[in-house]
Amino acid sequence: VAVGAGMAIGVLVGSSRHWSEVVRPLLVWGQTVPIILLYPLCLLIFGLGSGSKIVFAGVYGAFPAALSTLTALSDCPDSLRLMARSFGASRTTIRLKVEFGNAWPVIVSGLRLAAALDMIGVLAGQILGSTSGLGYQIVSAENTFQTAQVYDLMIAVALVVLVFNGLITATEAALANRSQIRHWLVRAVA
């Protein structure tokens, strides 16, 4: 949810140079403020259930996704747009094929960061105020001096993160490979 919302914000704001210059400092500010300060507010509004963790993690991960998407789309070289326009490409084609094609590596990098922050946000939320989840179980085991269970749960969290990171890495590699093939074809034709 956070990644999708962040990307949508980045795409909407990145489509206008003016709005990009206005919103980018706000996104940078939002990414640098300790988001953990919002967690008590999430608890007050959404309670101890999973809703507060989802909202908190969503806010935590949305900023890097939006900022990377905005930056990547804004930094597309004008020469690529001009070349596509000279070949008769429409604005939609330029947006989808040129700007997004150029921006994907940076967007995926931001999505990796957003996904990591989402996982940290959920775990932190479970540790700080929850009645279920791995974070809650870690705190419960720690409070009852069950050291072996604490380590087991920490290994479980590390394995979940490892699998999740592997999926993102595979996606990133596939997109990078596609991008390299496209650049090779453009050079071969030129």
PDB file of C-alpha atoms in Angstrom:
ATOM      1  CA  VAL A   1       0.000   0.000   0.000  1.00  0.00           C
ATOM      2  CA  ALA A   2       2.783   2.423   0.965  1.00  0.00           C
ATOM      3  CA  VAL A   3       4.823   1.638  -2.121  1.00  0.00           C
ATOM      4  CA  GLY A   4       1.825   2.115  -4.406  1.00  0.00           C
ATOM      5  CA  ALA A   5       0.784   5.347  -2.706  1.00  0.00           C
ATOM      6  CA  GLY A   6       4.341   6.663  -2.752  1.00  0.00           C
ATOM      7  CA  MET A   7       4.767   5.842  -6.424  1.00  0.00           C
ATOM      8  CA  ALA A   8       1.417   7.452  -7.265  1.00  0.00           C
ATOM      9  CA  ILE A   9       2.414  10.634  -5.432  1.00  0.00           C
ATOM     10  CA  GLY A  10       5.783  10.612  -7.211  1.00  0.00           C
ATOM     11  CA  VAL A  11       4.169  10.162 -10.635  1.00  0.00           C
ATOM     12  CA  LEU A  12       1.526  12.831 -10.079  1.00  0.00           C
ATOM     13  CA  VAL A  13       3.932  15.394  -8.692  1.00  0.00           C
ATOM     14  CA  GLY A  14       6.730  14.428 -11.103  1.00  0.00           C
ATOM     15  CA  SER A  15       4.551  15.220 -14.103  1.00  0.00           C
ATOM     16  CA  SER A  16       4.778  18.944 -13.319  1.00  0.00           C
ATOM     17  CA  ARG A  17       8.092  20.747 -12.950  1.00  0.00           C
ATOM     18  CA  HIS A  18       6.452  23.385 -10.735  1.00  0.00           C
ATOM     19  CA  TRP A  19       4.835  20.879  -8.348  1.00  0.00           C
ATOM     20  CA  SER A  20       8.035  18.862  -8.315  1.00  0.00           C
ATOM     21  CA  GLU A  21       9.966  21.860  -6.998  1.00  0.00           C
ATOM     22  CA  VAL A  22       7.265  22.579  -4.411  1.00  0.00           C
ATOM     23  CA  VAL A  23       6.703  19.044  -3.113  1.00  0.00           C
ATOM     24  CA  ARG A  24      10.264  17.626  -3.218  1.00  0.00           C
ATOM     25  CA  PRO A  25      11.440  19.597  -0.124  1.00  0.00           C
ATOM     26  CA  LEU A  26       8.355  18.430   1.775  1.00  0.00           C
ATOM     27  CA  LEU A  27       9.084  14.798   0.894  1.00  0.00           C
ATOM     28  CA  VAL A  28      12.717  15.185   1.951  1.00  0.00           C
ATOM     29  CA  TRP A  29      11.554  16.764   5.204  1.00  0.00           C
ATOM     30  CA  GLY A  30       9.039  13.967   5.763  1.00  0.00           C
ATOM     31  CA  GLN A  31      11.723  11.373   5.209  1.00  0.00           C
ATOM     32  CA  THR A  32      14.147  12.960   7.680  1.00  0.00           C
ATOM     33  CA  VAL A  33      11.695  13.561  10.547  1.00  0.00           C
ATOM     34  CA  PRO A  34      11.659  10.638  13.017  1.00  0.00           C
ATOM     35  CA  ILE A  35       8.433   8.982  11.890  1.00  0.00           C
ATOM     36  CA  ILE A  36       8.312   6.976  15.129  1.00  0.00           C
ATOM     37  CA  LEU A  37       6.901  10.166  16.678  1.00  0.00           C
ATOM     38  CA  LEU A  38       3.659   9.493  14.782  1.00  0.00           C
ATOM     39  CA  TYR A  39       3.159   6.039  16.279  1.00  0.00           C
ATOM     40  CA  PRO A  40       1.364   7.204  19.469  1.00  0.00           C
ATOM     41  CA  LEU A  41      -1.053   9.129  17.240  1.00  0.00           C
ATOM     42  CA  CYS A  42      -1.656   5.972  15.165  1.00  0.00           C
ATOM     43  CA  LEU A  43      -2.343   4.045  18.376  1.00  0.00           C
ATOM     44  CA  LEU A  44      -4.840   6.665  19.544  1.00  0.00           C
ATOM     45  CA  ILE A  45      -6.700   6.716  16.246  1.00  0.00           C
ATOM     46  CA  PHE A  46      -6.531   3.048  15.180  1.00  0.00           C
ATOM     47  CA  GLY A  47      -6.014   1.203  18.481  1.00  0.00           C
ATOM     48  CA  LEU A  48      -3.754  -1.724  19.303  1.00  0.00           C
ATOM     49  CA  GLY A  49      -4.900  -3.816  16.328  1.00  0.00           C
ATOM     50  CA  SER A  50      -3.197  -4.268  13.010  1.00  0.00           C
ATOM     51  CA  GLY A  51      -4.671  -1.045  11.588  1.00  0.00           C
ATOM     52  CA  SER A  52      -2.269   1.168  13.524  1.00  0.00           C
ATOM     53  CA  LYS A  53       0.712  -0.902  12.317  1.00  0.00           C
ATOM     54  CA  ILE A  54      -0.427  -0.799   8.688  1.00  0.00           C
ATOM     55  CA  VAL A  55      -0.976   2.970   8.739  1.00  0.00           C
ATOM     56  CA  PHE A  56       2.300   3.606  10.549  1.00  0.00           C
ATOM     57  CA  ALA A  57       4.295   1.377   8.183  1.00  0.00           C
ATOM     58  CA  GLY A  58       2.499   2.934   5.217  1.00  0.00           C
ATOM     59  CA  VAL A  59       3.483   6.442   6.221  1.00  0.00           C
ATOM     60  CA  TYR A  60       7.014   5.267   7.008  1.00  0.00           C
ATOM     61  CA  GLY A  61       7.520   3.655   3.594  1.00  0.00           C
ATOM     62  CA  ALA A  62       5.595   6.107   1.416  1.00  0.00           C
ATOM     63  CA  PHE A  63       8.149   8.916   1.663  1.00  0.00           C
ATOM     64  CA  PRO A  64      11.132   7.126   0.066  1.00  0.00           C
ATOM     65  CA  ALA A  65       8.909   5.582  -2.627  1.00  0.00           C
ATOM     66  CA  ALA A  66       7.460   8.986  -3.527  1.00  0.00           C
ATOM     67  CA  LEU A  67      10.815  10.759  -3.395  1.00  0.00           C
ATOM     68  CA  SER A  68      12.649   8.210  -5.557  1.00  0.00           C
ATOM     69  CA  THR A  69       9.843   8.152  -8.134  1.00  0.00           C
ATOM     70  CA  LEU A  70       9.651  11.944  -8.225  1.00  0.00           C
ATOM     71  CA  THR A  71      13.424  12.318  -8.514  1.00  0.00           C
ATOM     72  CA  ALA A  72      13.764   9.650 -11.183  1.00  0.00           C
ATOM     73  CA  LEU A  73      11.000  11.087 -13.361  1.00  0.00           C
ATOM     74  CA  SER A  74      12.186  14.674 -12.913  1.00  0.00           C
ATOM     75  CA  ASP A  75      15.784  13.800 -13.796  1.00  0.00           C
ATOM     76  CA  CYS A  76      14.987  12.256 -17.181  1.00  0.00           C
ATOM     77  CA  PRO A  77      17.254  13.985 -19.727  1.00  0.00           C
ATOM     78  CA  ASP A  78      15.423  16.394 -22.031  1.00  0.00           C
ATOM     79  CA  SER A  79      17.404  14.966 -24.940  1.00  0.00           C
ATOM     80  CA  LEU A  80      15.576  11.634 -24.569  1.00  0.00           C
ATOM     81  CA  ARG A  81      12.198  13.358 -24.600  1.00  0.00           C
ATOM     82  CA  LEU A  82      13.216  15.476 -27.606  1.00  0.00           C
ATOM     83  CA  MET A  83      14.426  12.437 -29.514  1.00  0.00           C
ATOM     84  CA  ALA A  84      11.167  10.584 -28.853  1.00  0.00           C
ATOM     85  CA  ARG A  85       9.144  13.648 -29.871  1.00  0.00           C
ATOM     86  CA  SER A  86      11.133  13.945 -33.100  1.00  0.00           C
ATOM     87  CA  PHE A  87      10.165  10.347 -33.923  1.00  0.00           C
ATOM     88  CA  GLY A  88       6.488  11.268 -33.429  1.00  0.00           C
ATOM     89  CA  ALA A  89       5.903   9.822 -29.964  1.00  0.00           C
ATOM     90  CA  SER A  90       2.849  11.053 -28.074  1.00  0.00           C
ATOM     91  CA  ARG A  91       3.038  12.492 -24.546  1.00  0.00           C
ATOM     92  CA  THR A  92       1.730   9.208 -23.160  1.00  0.00           C
ATOM     93  CA  THR A  93       4.331   7.189 -25.055  1.00  0.00           C
ATOM     94  CA  ILE A  94       7.090   9.521 -23.893  1.00  0.00           C
ATOM     95  CA  ARG A  95       5.866   9.241 -20.301  1.00  0.00           C
ATOM     96  CA  LEU A  96       5.519   5.459 -20.307  1.00  0.00           C
ATOM     97  CA  LYS A  97       8.421   4.366 -22.471  1.00  0.00           C
ATOM     98  CA  VAL A  98      11.044   7.110 -22.211  1.00  0.00           C
ATOM     99  CA  GLU A  99      10.612   8.601 -18.742  1.00  0.00           C
ATOM    100  CA  PHE A 100       9.624   5.399 -16.930  1.00  0.00           C
ATOM    101  CA  GLY A 101      12.145   3.369 -18.910  1.00  0.00           C
ATOM    102  CA  ASN A 102      14.884   5.741 -17.809  1.00  0.00           C
ATOM    103  CA  ALA A 103      13.582   5.967 -14.240  1.00  0.00           C
ATOM    104  CA  TRP A 104      13.023   2.293 -13.338  1.00  0.00           C
ATOM    105  CA  PRO A 105      16.412   1.593 -11.740  1.00  0.00           C
ATOM    106  CA  VAL A 106      16.059   4.580  -9.391  1.00  0.00           C
ATOM    107  CA  ILE A 107      12.399   3.802  -8.666  1.00  0.00           C
ATOM    108  CA  VAL A 108      13.214   0.182  -7.783  1.00  0.00           C
ATOM    109  CA  SER A 109      16.000   1.367  -5.489  1.00  0.00           C
ATOM    110  CA  GLY A 110      13.503   3.599  -3.681  1.00  0.00           C
ATOM    111  CA  LEU A 111      11.035   0.721  -3.502  1.00  0.00           C
ATOM    112  CA  ARG A 112      13.715  -1.422  -1.851  1.00  0.00           C
ATOM    113  CA  LEU A 113      14.181   1.263   0.803  1.00  0.00           C
ATOM    114  CA  ALA A 114      10.417   1.723   1.207  1.00  0.00           C
ATOM    115  CA  ALA A 115       9.884  -2.018   1.649  1.00  0.00           C
ATOM    116  CA  ALA A 116      12.623  -2.184   4.274  1.00  0.00           C
ATOM    117  CA  LEU A 117      11.135   0.764   6.144  1.00  0.00           C
ATOM    118  CA  ASP A 118       7.676  -0.812   5.934  1.00  0.00           C
ATOM    119  CA  MET A 119       8.983  -3.963   7.581  1.00  0.00           C
ATOM    120  CA  ILE A 120      10.787  -1.919  10.242  1.00  0.00           C
ATOM    121  CA  GLY A 121       7.600   0.087  10.821  1.00  0.00           C
ATOM    122  CA  VAL A 122       5.452  -3.003  11.313  1.00  0.00           C
ATOM    123  CA  LEU A 123       8.000  -4.625  13.622  1.00  0.00           C
ATOM    124  CA  ALA A 124       8.463  -1.417  15.626  1.00  0.00           C
ATOM    125  CA  GLY A 125       4.704  -1.054  15.921  1.00  0.00           C
ATOM    126  CA  GLN A 126       4.386  -4.611  17.188  1.00  0.00           C
ATOM    127  CA  ILE A 127       7.185  -4.057  19.694  1.00  0.00           C
ATOM    128  CA  LEU A 128       5.822  -0.729  20.991  1.00  0.00           C
ATOM    129  CA  GLY A 129       2.167  -1.580  21.300  1.00  0.00           C
ATOM    130  CA  SER A 130       0.555  -4.766  20.112  1.00  0.00           C
ATOM    131  CA  THR A 131      -1.106  -7.946  21.245  1.00  0.00           C
ATOM    132  CA  SER A 132       0.194 -10.143  18.388  1.00  0.00           C
ATOM    133  CA  GLY A 133       2.911 -10.475  15.768  1.00  0.00           C
ATOM    134  CA  LEU A 134       6.617 -11.287  15.777  1.00  0.00           C
ATOM    135  CA  GLY A 135       7.557  -8.008  17.486  1.00  0.00           C
ATOM    136  CA  TYR A 136       5.079  -8.673  20.288  1.00  0.00           C
ATOM    137  CA  GLN A 137       6.380 -12.241  20.655  1.00  0.00           C
ATOM    138  CA  ILE A 138       9.978 -10.987  20.859  1.00  0.00           C
ATOM    139  CA  VAL A 139       9.070  -8.552  23.651  1.00  0.00           C
ATOM    140  CA  SER A 140       7.031 -11.208  25.484  1.00  0.00           C
ATOM    141  CA  ALA A 141       9.901 -13.708  25.322  1.00  0.00           C
ATOM    142  CA  GLU A 142      12.349 -11.030  26.442  1.00  0.00           C
ATOM    143  CA  ASN A 143      10.152 -10.039  29.404  1.00  0.00           C
ATOM    144  CA  THR A 144       9.957 -13.663  30.566  1.00  0.00           C
ATOM    145  CA  PHE A 145      13.717 -14.224  30.103  1.00  0.00           C
ATOM    146  CA  GLN A 146      13.278 -16.819  27.348  1.00  0.00           C
ATOM    147  CA  THR A 147      16.545 -15.983  25.605  1.00  0.00           C
ATOM    148  CA  ALA A 148      16.485 -18.940  23.206  1.00  0.00           C
ATOM    149  CA  GLN A 149      13.010 -17.969  21.983  1.00  0.00           C
ATOM    150  CA  VAL A 150      14.141 -14.342  21.498  1.00  0.00           C
ATOM    151  CA  TYR A 151      16.967 -15.546  19.255  1.00  0.00           C
ATOM    152  CA  ASP A 152      14.649 -17.919  17.384  1.00  0.00           C
ATOM    153  CA  LEU A 153      12.202 -15.099  16.702  1.00  0.00           C
ATOM    154  CA  MET A 154      14.997 -12.751  15.629  1.00  0.00           C
ATOM    155  CA  ILE A 155      16.209 -15.395  13.174  1.00  0.00           C
ATOM    156  CA  ALA A 156      12.627 -15.754  11.884  1.00  0.00           C
ATOM    157  CA  VAL A 157      12.472 -11.987  11.289  1.00  0.00           C
ATOM    158  CA  ALA A 158      15.859 -12.093   9.534  1.00  0.00           C
ATOM    159  CA  LEU A 159      14.651 -14.933   7.260  1.00  0.00           C
ATOM    160  CA  VAL A 160      11.489 -13.029   6.326  1.00  0.00           C
ATOM    161  CA  VAL A 161      13.601  -9.981   5.487  1.00  0.00           C
ATOM    162  CA  LEU A 162      16.041 -12.129   3.507  1.00  0.00           C
ATOM    163  CA  VAL A 163      13.267 -13.661   1.382  1.00  0.00           C
ATOM    164  CA  PHE A 164      11.618 -10.292   0.837  1.00  0.00           C
ATOM    165  CA  ASN A 165      14.946  -8.700  -0.129  1.00  0.00           C
ATOM    166  CA  GLY A 166      15.620 -11.599  -2.513  1.00  0.00           C
ATOM    167  CA  LEU A 167      12.340 -10.927  -4.313  1.00  0.00           C
ATOM    168  CA  ILE A 168      13.173  -7.250  -4.666  1.00  0.00           C
ATOM    169  CA  THR A 169      16.703  -8.065  -5.865  1.00  0.00           C
ATOM    170  CA  ALA A 170      15.336 -10.456  -8.507  1.00  0.00           C
ATOM    171  CA  THR A 171      12.902  -7.806  -9.722  1.00  0.00           C
ATOM    172  CA  GLU A 172      15.647  -5.192  -9.805  1.00  0.00           C
ATOM    173  CA  ALA A 173      17.974  -7.524 -11.742  1.00  0.00           C
ATOM    174  CA  ALA A 174      15.252  -8.332 -14.283  1.00  0.00           C
ATOM    175  CA  LEU A 175      14.538  -4.637 -14.839  1.00  0.00           C
ATOM    176  CA  ALA A 176      18.237  -3.791 -15.087  1.00  0.00           C
ATOM    177  CA  ASN A 177      18.753  -6.599 -17.596  1.00  0.00           C
ATOM    178  CA  ARG A 178      15.833  -5.331 -19.675  1.00  0.00           C
ATOM    179  CA  SER A 179      17.287  -1.818 -19.524  1.00  0.00           C
ATOM    180  CA  GLN A 180      20.739  -3.037 -20.636  1.00  0.00           C
ATOM    181  CA  ILE A 181      19.229  -4.922 -23.584  1.00  0.00           C
ATOM    182  CA  ARG A 182      17.302  -1.811 -24.632  1.00  0.00           C
ATOM    183  CA  HIS A 183      20.449   0.360 -24.459  1.00  0.00           C
ATOM    184  CA  TRP A 184      22.404  -2.218 -26.469  1.00  0.00           C
ATOM    185  CA  LEU A 185      19.674  -2.271 -29.153  1.00  0.00           C
ATOM    186  CA  VAL A 186      19.617   1.536 -29.350  1.00  0.00           C
ATOM    187  CA  ARG A 187      23.417   1.606 -29.813  1.00  0.00           C
ATOM    188  CA  ALA A 188      23.272  -1.186 -32.388  1.00  0.00           C
ATOM    189  CA  VAL A 189      20.663   0.631 -34.462  1.00  0.00           C
ATOM    190  CA  ALA A 190      22.422   4.007 -34.210  1.00  0.00           C
TER     191      ALA A 190
END
